[in-house]
PDB file of C-alpha atoms and ligand atoms in Angstrom:
ATOM      1  CA  UNK A   1     159.688  82.395  92.541  1.00  0.00           C
ATOM      2  CA  UNK A   2     161.841  79.564  93.890  1.00  0.00           C
ATOM      3  CA  UNK A   3     160.744  78.815  97.490  1.00  0.00           C
ATOM      4  CA  UNK A   4     164.341  78.310  98.616  1.00  0.00           C
ATOM      5  CA  UNK A   5     165.411  81.845  97.789  1.00  0.00           C
ATOM      6  CA  UNK A   6     166.025  84.392 100.521  1.00  0.00           C
ATOM      7  CA  UNK A   7     163.610  87.282 100.067  1.00  0.00           C
ATOM      8  CA  UNK A   8     165.214  90.595 101.096  1.00  0.00           C
ATOM      9  CA  UNK A   9     163.395  92.176 104.010  1.00  0.00           C
ATOM     10  CA  UNK A  10     163.808  95.655 102.519  1.00  0.00           C
ATOM     11  CA  UNK A  11     164.196  96.478  98.818  1.00  0.00           C
ATOM     12  CA  UNK A  12     164.859 100.042  97.641  1.00  0.00           C
ATOM     13  CA  UNK A  13     164.352 101.061  94.008  1.00  0.00           C
ATOM     14  CA  UNK A  14     165.580 103.952  91.872  1.00  0.00           C
ATOM     15  CA  UNK A  15     162.805 103.975  89.269  1.00  0.00           C
ATOM     16  CA  UNK A  16     164.737 105.405  86.336  1.00  0.00           C
ATOM     17  CA  UNK A  17     164.098 105.552  82.593  1.00  0.00           C
ATOM     18  CA  UNK A  18     160.505 106.812  82.397  1.00  0.00           C
ATOM     19  CA  UNK A  19     161.544 109.674  80.101  1.00  0.00           C
ATOM     20  CA  UNK A  20     163.524 107.462  77.725  1.00  0.00           C
ATOM     21  CA  UNK A  21     160.717 104.890  77.680  1.00  0.00           C
ATOM     22  CA  UNK A  22     158.330 107.651  76.566  1.00  0.00           C
ATOM     23  CA  UNK A  23     160.766 109.083  73.996  1.00  0.00           C
ATOM     24  CA  UNK A  24     161.238 105.689  72.353  1.00  0.00           C
ATOM     25  CA  UNK A  25     157.473 105.585  71.831  1.00  0.00           C
ATOM     26  CA  UNK A  26     157.135 109.170  70.604  1.00  0.00           C
ATOM     27  CA  UNK A  27     155.215 110.119  73.755  1.00  0.00           C
ATOM     28  CA  UNK A  28     155.652 113.042  76.145  1.00  0.00           C
ATOM     29  CA  UNK A  29     157.741 112.450  79.315  1.00  0.00           C
ATOM     30  CA  UNK A  30     154.682 112.544  81.548  1.00  0.00           C
ATOM     31  CA  UNK A  31     153.308 109.506  79.725  1.00  0.00           C
ATOM     32  CA  UNK A  32     156.469 107.722  80.829  1.00  0.00           C
ATOM     33  CA  UNK A  33     155.841 108.704  84.447  1.00  0.00           C
ATOM     34  CA  UNK A  34     152.247 107.478  84.162  1.00  0.00           C
ATOM     35  CA  UNK A  35     153.483 104.140  82.856  1.00  0.00           C
ATOM     36  CA  UNK A  36     155.993 104.197  85.732  1.00  0.00           C
ATOM     37  CA  UNK A  37     153.172 104.584  88.247  1.00  0.00           C
ATOM     38  CA  UNK A  38     151.446 101.539  86.720  1.00  0.00           C
ATOM     39  CA  UNK A  39     154.678  99.583  87.028  1.00  0.00           C
ATOM     40  CA  UNK A  40     154.935 100.616  90.663  1.00  0.00           C
ATOM     41  CA  UNK A  41     151.435  99.273  91.410  1.00  0.00           C
ATOM     42  CA  UNK A  42     152.428  95.900  89.994  1.00  0.00           C
ATOM     43  CA  UNK A  43     155.766  95.700  91.802  1.00  0.00           C
ATOM     44  CA  UNK A  44     154.329  96.756  95.159  1.00  0.00           C
ATOM     45  CA  UNK A  45     151.602  94.108  94.930  1.00  0.00           C
ATOM     46  CA  UNK A  46     154.106  91.426  93.961  1.00  0.00           C
ATOM     47  CA  UNK A  47     156.614  92.462  96.630  1.00  0.00           C
ATOM     48  CA  UNK A  48     153.892  92.054  99.286  1.00  0.00           C
ATOM     49  CA  UNK A  49     152.920  88.643  97.915  1.00  0.00           C
ATOM     50  CA  UNK A  50     156.438  87.231  98.017  1.00  0.00           C
ATOM     51  CA  UNK A  51     157.112  88.479 101.549  1.00  0.00           C
ATOM     52  CA  UNK A  52     159.130  91.692 101.157  1.00  0.00           C
ATOM     53  CA  UNK A  53     158.458  93.684 104.345  1.00  0.00           C
ATOM     54  CA  UNK A  54     159.655  97.132 103.244  1.00  0.00           C
ATOM     55  CA  UNK A  55     159.676  98.625  99.772  1.00  0.00           C
ATOM     56  CA  UNK A  56     161.244 102.074  99.333  1.00  0.00           C
ATOM     57  CA  UNK A  57     160.977 103.894  96.007  1.00  0.00           C
ATOM     58  CA  UNK A  58     162.642 107.110  94.856  1.00  0.00           C
ATOM     59  CA  UNK A  59     159.748 109.076  93.381  1.00  0.00           C
ATOM     60  CA  UNK A  60     160.984 112.689  93.565  1.00  0.00           C
ATOM     61  CA  UNK A  61     164.421 113.912  94.573  1.00  0.00           C
ATOM     62  CA  UNK A  62     165.383 117.285  96.029  1.00  0.00           C
ATOM     63  CA  UNK A  63     167.132 117.839  92.670  1.00  0.00           C
ATOM     64  CA  UNK A  64     164.026 117.082  90.572  1.00  0.00           C
ATOM     65  CA  UNK A  65     162.743 120.645  91.180  1.00  0.00           C
ATOM     66  CA  UNK A  66     165.212 121.656  88.439  1.00  0.00           C
ATOM     67  CA  UNK A  67     163.038 119.949  85.805  1.00  0.00           C
ATOM     68  CA  UNK A  68     160.637 122.036  83.673  1.00  0.00           C
ATOM     69  CA  UNK A  69     157.712 123.346  85.729  1.00  0.00           C
ATOM     70  CA  UNK A  70     155.276 121.339  83.625  1.00  0.00           C
ATOM     71  CA  UNK A  71     156.993 118.052  84.471  1.00  0.00           C
ATOM     72  CA  UNK A  72     157.282 118.948  88.183  1.00  0.00           C
ATOM     73  CA  UNK A  73     153.563 119.791  88.303  1.00  0.00           C
ATOM     74  CA  UNK A  74     152.787 116.608  86.419  1.00  0.00           C
ATOM     75  CA  UNK A  75     154.706 114.484  88.954  1.00  0.00           C
ATOM     76  CA  UNK A  76     152.961 116.198  91.909  1.00  0.00           C
ATOM     77  CA  UNK A  77     149.605 115.648  90.253  1.00  0.00           C
ATOM     78  CA  UNK A  78     150.429 112.015  89.472  1.00  0.00           C
ATOM     79  CA  UNK A  79     151.283 111.323  93.114  1.00  0.00           C
ATOM     80  CA  UNK A  80     147.910 112.705  94.272  1.00  0.00           C
ATOM     81  CA  UNK A  81     146.021 110.767  91.606  1.00  0.00           C
ATOM     82  CA  UNK A  82     147.945 107.605  92.459  1.00  0.00           C
ATOM     83  CA  UNK A  83     146.869 107.897  96.100  1.00  0.00           C
ATOM     84  CA  UNK A  84     143.218 108.490  95.131  1.00  0.00           C
ATOM     85  CA  UNK A  85     143.166 105.568  92.754  1.00  0.00           C
ATOM     86  CA  UNK A  86     145.129 103.102  94.879  1.00  0.00           C
ATOM     87  CA  UNK A  87     143.963 103.869  98.436  1.00  0.00           C
ATOM     88  CA  UNK A  88     141.474 100.988  98.653  1.00  0.00           C
ATOM     89  CA  UNK A  89     143.740  98.511  96.879  1.00  0.00           C
ATOM     90  CA  UNK A  90     146.566  99.381  99.251  1.00  0.00           C
ATOM     91  CA  UNK A  91     144.318  98.607 102.197  1.00  0.00           C
ATOM     92  CA  UNK A  92     143.325  95.258 100.690  1.00  0.00           C
ATOM     93  CA  UNK A  93     146.998  94.451 100.167  1.00  0.00           C
ATOM     94  CA  UNK A  94     147.898  95.351 103.765  1.00  0.00           C
ATOM     95  CA  UNK A  95     150.135  98.252 102.763  1.00  0.00           C
ATOM     96  CA  UNK A  96     151.230 100.778 105.372  1.00  0.00           C
ATOM     97  CA  UNK A  97     152.270 104.068 103.759  1.00  0.00           C
ATOM     98  CA  UNK A  98     155.301 106.106 104.746  1.00  0.00           C
ATOM     99  CA  UNK A  99     156.401 109.202 102.833  1.00  0.00           C
ATOM    100  CA  UNK A 100     159.981 110.269 103.464  1.00  0.00           C
ATOM    101  CA  UNK A 101     161.465 113.641 102.617  1.00  0.00           C
ATOM    102  CA  UNK A 102     161.025 117.362 103.149  1.00  0.00           C
ATOM    103  CA  UNK A 103     157.582 118.926 103.239  1.00  0.00           C
ATOM    104  CA  UNK A 104     158.751 122.318 101.984  1.00  0.00           C
ATOM    105  CA  UNK A 105     157.361 123.344  98.566  1.00  0.00           C
ATOM    106  CA  UNK A 106     154.831 120.502  98.543  1.00  0.00           C
ATOM    107  CA  UNK A 107     151.291 121.865  98.217  1.00  0.00           C
ATOM    108  CA  UNK A 108     149.110 121.762 101.361  1.00  0.00           C
ATOM    109  CA  UNK A 109     146.511 119.870  99.309  1.00  0.00           C
ATOM    110  CA  UNK A 110     148.946 117.054  98.473  1.00  0.00           C
ATOM    111  CA  UNK A 111     150.274 116.971 102.049  1.00  0.00           C
ATOM    112  CA  UNK A 112     146.715 116.597 103.339  1.00  0.00           C
ATOM    113  CA  UNK A 113     146.022 113.790 100.875  1.00  0.00           C
ATOM    114  CA  UNK A 114     149.168 111.965 101.992  1.00  0.00           C
ATOM    115  CA  UNK A 115     148.207 112.369 105.646  1.00  0.00           C
ATOM    116  CA  UNK A 116     144.639 111.127 105.051  1.00  0.00           C
ATOM    117  CA  UNK A 117     145.888 108.099 103.121  1.00  0.00           C
ATOM    118  CA  UNK A 118     148.393 107.292 105.863  1.00  0.00           C
ATOM    119  CA  UNK A 119     145.638 107.418 108.483  1.00  0.00           C
ATOM    120  CA  UNK A 120     143.432 105.198 106.331  1.00  0.00           C
ATOM    121  CA  UNK A 121     146.238 102.621 106.098  1.00  0.00           C
ATOM    122  CA  UNK A 122     147.678 102.915 109.601  1.00  0.00           C
ATOM    123  CA  UNK A 123     146.564  99.456 110.777  1.00  0.00           C
ATOM    124  CA  UNK A 124     148.009  97.671 107.738  1.00  0.00           C
ATOM    125  CA  UNK A 125     151.071  95.624 108.456  1.00  0.00           C
ATOM    126  CA  UNK A 126     151.840  93.231 105.625  1.00  0.00           C
ATOM    127  CA  UNK A 127     154.305  95.549 103.908  1.00  0.00           C
ATOM    128  CA  UNK A 128     155.567  99.083 104.552  1.00  0.00           C
ATOM    129  CA  UNK A 129     155.638 101.157 101.384  1.00  0.00           C
ATOM    130  CA  UNK A 130     158.061 104.043 101.776  1.00  0.00           C
ATOM    131  CA  UNK A 131     157.868 106.709  99.077  1.00  0.00           C
ATOM    132  CA  UNK A 132     160.936 108.962  99.030  1.00  0.00           C
ATOM    133  CA  UNK A 133     159.411 112.233  97.871  1.00  0.00           C
ATOM    134  CA  UNK A 134     161.268 115.552  97.876  1.00  0.00           C
ATOM    135  CA  UNK A 135     164.038 113.407  99.306  1.00  0.00           C
ATOM    136  CA  UNK A 136     167.808 113.853  99.220  1.00  0.00           C
ATOM    137  CA  UNK A 137     170.342 111.675 101.028  1.00  0.00           C
ATOM    138  CA  UNK A 138     172.627 114.574 101.933  1.00  0.00           C
ATOM    139  CA  UNK A 139     169.656 116.631 103.096  1.00  0.00           C
ATOM    140  CA  UNK A 140     168.646 113.753 105.367  1.00  0.00           C
ATOM    141  CA  UNK A 141     172.097 113.579 106.967  1.00  0.00           C
ATOM    142  CA  UNK A 142     172.254 117.359 107.442  1.00  0.00           C
ATOM    143  CA  UNK A 143     168.744 117.311 108.899  1.00  0.00           C
ATOM    144  CA  UNK A 144     169.917 114.679 111.419  1.00  0.00           C
ATOM    145  CA  UNK A 145     172.866 116.887 112.400  1.00  0.00           C
ATOM    146  CA  UNK A 146     170.555 119.877 112.817  1.00  0.00           C
ATOM    147  CA  UNK A 147     168.167 117.872 115.014  1.00  0.00           C
ATOM    148  CA  UNK A 148     171.094 116.868 117.216  1.00  0.00           C
ATOM    149  CA  UNK A 149     172.269 120.481 117.448  1.00  0.00           C
ATOM    150  CA  UNK A 150     168.839 121.845 118.334  1.00  0.00           C
ATOM    151  CA  UNK A 151     168.251 119.168 120.972  1.00  0.00           C
ATOM    152  CA  UNK A 152     171.574 119.985 122.595  1.00  0.00           C
ATOM    153  CA  UNK A 153     171.695 123.768 122.400  1.00  0.00           C
ATOM    154  CA  UNK A 154     172.864 124.176 125.956  1.00  0.00           C
ATOM    155  CA  UNK A 155     175.202 121.246 126.428  1.00  0.00           C
ATOM    156  CA  UNK A 156     178.351 120.396 124.529  1.00  0.00           C
ATOM    157  CA  UNK A 157     178.230 116.996 122.808  1.00  0.00           C
ATOM    158  CA  UNK A 158     181.480 115.117 123.185  1.00  0.00           C
ATOM    159  CA  UNK A 159     180.819 112.117 120.990  1.00  0.00           C
ATOM    160  CA  UNK A 160     178.078 110.297 119.147  1.00  0.00           C
ATOM    161  CA  UNK A 161     177.949 106.683 117.994  1.00  0.00           C
ATOM    162  CA  UNK A 162     176.651 105.448 114.620  1.00  0.00           C
ATOM    163  CA  UNK A 163     173.739 103.849 116.421  1.00  0.00           C
ATOM    164  CA  UNK A 164     172.776 107.075 118.184  1.00  0.00           C
ATOM    165  CA  UNK A 165     173.198 109.050 114.972  1.00  0.00           C
ATOM    166  CA  UNK A 166     170.866 106.675 113.086  1.00  0.00           C
ATOM    167  CA  UNK A 167     168.066 107.584 115.462  1.00  0.00           C
ATOM    168  CA  UNK A 168     168.054 111.119 114.029  1.00  0.00           C
ATOM    169  CA  UNK A 169     167.555 110.015 110.435  1.00  0.00           C
ATOM    170  CA  UNK A 170     164.074 110.450 108.902  1.00  0.00           C
ATOM    171  CA  UNK A 171     162.911 106.845 109.497  1.00  0.00           C
ATOM    172  CA  UNK A 172     164.918 105.139 112.222  1.00  0.00           C
ATOM    173  CA  UNK A 173     162.211 102.472 112.528  1.00  0.00           C
ATOM    174  CA  UNK A 174     162.857 101.186 108.987  1.00  0.00           C
ATOM    175  CA  UNK A 175     165.774  98.740 108.698  1.00  0.00           C
ATOM    176  CA  UNK A 176     168.466  99.390 106.084  1.00  0.00           C
ATOM    177  CA  UNK A 177     167.759  97.953 102.609  1.00  0.00           C
ATOM    178  CA  UNK A 178     169.533  94.701 101.767  1.00  0.00           C
ATOM    179  CA  UNK A 179     168.995  95.245  98.054  1.00  0.00           C
ATOM    180  CA  UNK A 180     169.013  98.434  95.951  1.00  0.00           C
ATOM    181  CA  UNK A 181     167.734  98.189  92.377  1.00  0.00           C
ATOM    182  CA  UNK A 182     168.326 100.816  89.706  1.00  0.00           C
ATOM    183  CA  UNK A 183     166.620 100.539  86.338  1.00  0.00           C
ATOM    184  CA  UNK A 184     167.698 101.952  82.960  1.00  0.00           C
ATOM    185  CA  UNK A 185     171.370 101.047  83.207  1.00  0.00           C
ATOM    186  CA  UNK A 186     172.802 104.033  85.083  1.00  0.00           C
ATOM    187  CA  UNK A 187     175.566 103.274  87.607  1.00  0.00           C
ATOM    188  CA  UNK A 188     174.805 106.143  89.986  1.00  0.00           C
ATOM    189  CA  UNK A 189     173.265 106.503  93.420  1.00  0.00           C
ATOM    190  CA  UNK A 190     171.858 110.011  92.739  1.00  0.00           C
ATOM    191  CA  UNK A 191     171.684 111.114  96.386  1.00  0.00           C
ATOM    192  CA  UNK A 192     169.452 108.180  97.409  1.00  0.00           C
ATOM    193  CA  UNK A 193     169.637 106.786 100.984  1.00  0.00           C
ATOM    194  CA  UNK A 194     173.345 107.613 101.386  1.00  0.00           C
ATOM    195  CA  UNK A 195     173.501 106.561 105.027  1.00  0.00           C
ATOM    196  CA  UNK A 196     171.230 103.521 104.835  1.00  0.00           C
ATOM    197  CA  UNK A 197     172.917 101.731 101.905  1.00  0.00           C
ATOM    198  CA  UNK A 198     176.312 101.252 103.564  1.00  0.00           C
ATOM    199  CA  UNK A 199     176.076  97.455 103.184  1.00  0.00           C
ATOM    200  CA  UNK A 200     173.344  97.078 100.556  1.00  0.00           C
ATOM    201  CA  UNK A 201     173.766  94.896  97.500  1.00  0.00           C
ATOM    202  CA  UNK A 202     173.228  96.628  94.143  1.00  0.00           C
ATOM    203  CA  UNK A 203     171.359  95.327  91.145  1.00  0.00           C
ATOM    204  CA  UNK A 204     171.393  97.404  87.971  1.00  0.00           C
ATOM    205  CA  UNK A 205     169.355  96.486  84.920  1.00  0.00           C
ATOM    206  CA  UNK A 206     169.080  98.102  81.484  1.00  0.00           C
ATOM    207  CA  UNK A 207     165.297  97.708  81.579  1.00  0.00           C
ATOM    208  CA  UNK A 208     163.425 101.047  81.805  1.00  0.00           C
ATOM    209  CA  UNK A 209     161.209 101.365  84.893  1.00  0.00           C
ATOM    210  CA  UNK A 210     157.867 101.160  83.007  1.00  0.00           C
ATOM    211  CA  UNK A 211     159.007  97.775  81.631  1.00  0.00           C
ATOM    212  CA  UNK A 212     160.172  96.445  85.009  1.00  0.00           C
ATOM    213  CA  UNK A 213     157.729  93.649  85.835  1.00  0.00           C
ATOM    214  CA  UNK A 214     157.468  90.756  88.280  1.00  0.00           C
ATOM    215  CA  UNK A 215     159.967  88.635  86.329  1.00  0.00           C
ATOM    216  CA  UNK A 216     162.518  91.466  86.530  1.00  0.00           C
ATOM    217  CA  UNK A 217     162.110  91.563  90.310  1.00  0.00           C
ATOM    218  CA  UNK A 218     162.600  87.789  90.368  1.00  0.00           C
ATOM    219  CA  UNK A 219     165.884  88.251  88.485  1.00  0.00           C
ATOM    220  CA  UNK A 220     167.070  90.885  90.952  1.00  0.00           C
ATOM    221  CA  UNK A 221     166.262  88.604  93.906  1.00  0.00           C
ATOM    222  CA  UNK A 222     167.993  85.670  92.244  1.00  0.00           C
ATOM    223  CA  UNK A 223     171.093  87.802  91.732  1.00  0.00           C
ATOM    224  CA  UNK A 224     170.910  88.928  95.382  1.00  0.00           C
ATOM    225  CA  UNK A 225     170.878  85.274  96.462  1.00  0.00           C
ATOM    226  CA  UNK A 226     174.144  84.655  94.617  1.00  0.00           C
ATOM    227  CA  UNK A 227     175.990  87.392  96.481  1.00  0.00           C
ATOM    228  CA  UNK A 228     178.480  86.637  99.198  1.00  0.00           C
ATOM    229  CA  UNK A 229     177.624  89.213 101.863  1.00  0.00           C
ATOM    230  CA  UNK A 230     180.607  89.721 104.163  1.00  0.00           C
ATOM    231  CA  UNK A 231     179.971  93.174 105.703  1.00  0.00           C
ATOM    232  CA  UNK A 232     183.685  93.897 105.520  1.00  0.00           C
ATOM    233  CA  UNK A 233     184.638  90.614 107.214  1.00  0.00           C
ATOM    234  CA  UNK A 234     185.714  87.248 105.806  1.00  0.00           C
ATOM    235  CA  UNK A 235     183.509  84.282 105.071  1.00  0.00           C
ATOM    236  CA  UNK A 236     185.194  81.132 106.247  1.00  0.00           C
ATOM    237  CA  UNK A 237     183.579  78.168 104.489  1.00  0.00           C
TER     238      UNK A 237
HETATM  239  C1  LIG B 301     163.167 108.936  86.804  1.00  0.00           C
HETATM  240  O1  LIG B 301     163.018 108.733  85.416  1.00  0.00           O
HETATM  241  C2  LIG B 301     161.860 108.951  87.412  1.00  0.00           C
HETATM  242  C3  LIG B 301     161.366 109.969  88.171  1.00  0.00           C
HETATM  243  C4  LIG B 301     162.116 111.195  88.463  1.00  0.00           C
HETATM  244  C5  LIG B 301     160.002 109.910  88.705  1.00  0.00           C
HETATM  245  C6  LIG B 301     159.544 108.577  89.213  1.00  0.00           C
HETATM  246  C7  LIG B 301     158.099 108.611  89.308  1.00  0.00           C
HETATM  247  C8  LIG B 301     157.278 107.581  89.024  1.00  0.00           C
HETATM  248  C9  LIG B 301     157.717 106.228  88.684  1.00  0.00           C
HETATM  249  C10 LIG B 301     155.828 107.852  89.091  1.00  0.00           C
HETATM  250  C11 LIG B 301     155.156 107.137  90.187  1.00  0.00           C
HETATM  251  C12 LIG B 301     155.352 107.775  91.484  1.00  0.00           C
HETATM  252  C13 LIG B 301     154.363 107.862  92.368  1.00  0.00           C
HETATM  253  C14 LIG B 301     154.650 108.319  93.725  1.00  0.00           C
HETATM  254  C15 LIG B 301     153.002 107.501  92.034  1.00  0.00           C
HETATM  255  P1  LIG B 301     163.485 109.884  84.422  1.00  0.00           P
HETATM  256  O2  LIG B 301     162.339 110.785  84.181  1.00  0.00           O
HETATM  257  O3  LIG B 301     164.704 110.566  84.963  1.00  0.00           O
HETATM  258  O4  LIG B 301     163.829 109.069  83.148  1.00  0.00           O
HETATM  259  P2  LIG B 301     164.957 109.401  82.072  1.00  0.00           P
HETATM  260  O5  LIG B 301     166.280 109.311  82.781  1.00  0.00           O
HETATM  261  O6  LIG B 301     164.784 108.342  81.039  1.00  0.00           O
HETATM  262  O7  LIG B 301     164.670 110.773  81.541  1.00  0.00           O
END
């Protein structure tokens, strides 16, 4: 990694292509997800090493419940096993764990495991690892609206600013991502972080997630460094 490059503070990743990766190899889809989990371990470690402060990954969307029960169960199981296997490594790497999304339909056993792992890692501060799990961008916005309504049952709200609204999102303490990466060549946002990506740069690669290694992250960061970020204004050079 070139020392002169700007490292994004927050990178968000849509880890797509596990199924196609598996199919190409004559394996079942779950094998693709397992390989995806291995890829995630590598990328999280590397992101911490190069100075990324927040890494958000889309691991299970509110729409993923529509997949066959076997695959849904497999993904739930994989998440639990990932936490068991990685807990100590995450601590060594200084990883604080955040899990963002709805708790409904997640088994109490998995919720307990998540909570225990978060407690175990609560003092870590090198990098915040945010797993979007049972997450939907529209659901997050609606949940913010509902929080505002329930907090203000008795008084009429006249107006709200963007800044005030942001405080009702799931994770107001996490800054917006500067860079969003999507693997496997799809040009879609798939209900990911709709509010938070207003000014994010996008990087889309044809590489399937299980094949996305450190050099692929380098390429994404290099591309990010070539962007002219204007936030709707003009850059006068
Ligand atoms: C999208 O690929 C991927 C997912 C829906 C699951 C992502 C999960 C992992 C990478 C496993 C690791 C997660 C944790 C939390 C340990 P796809 O199945 O839609 O691929 P396809 O489009 O090729 O079918």
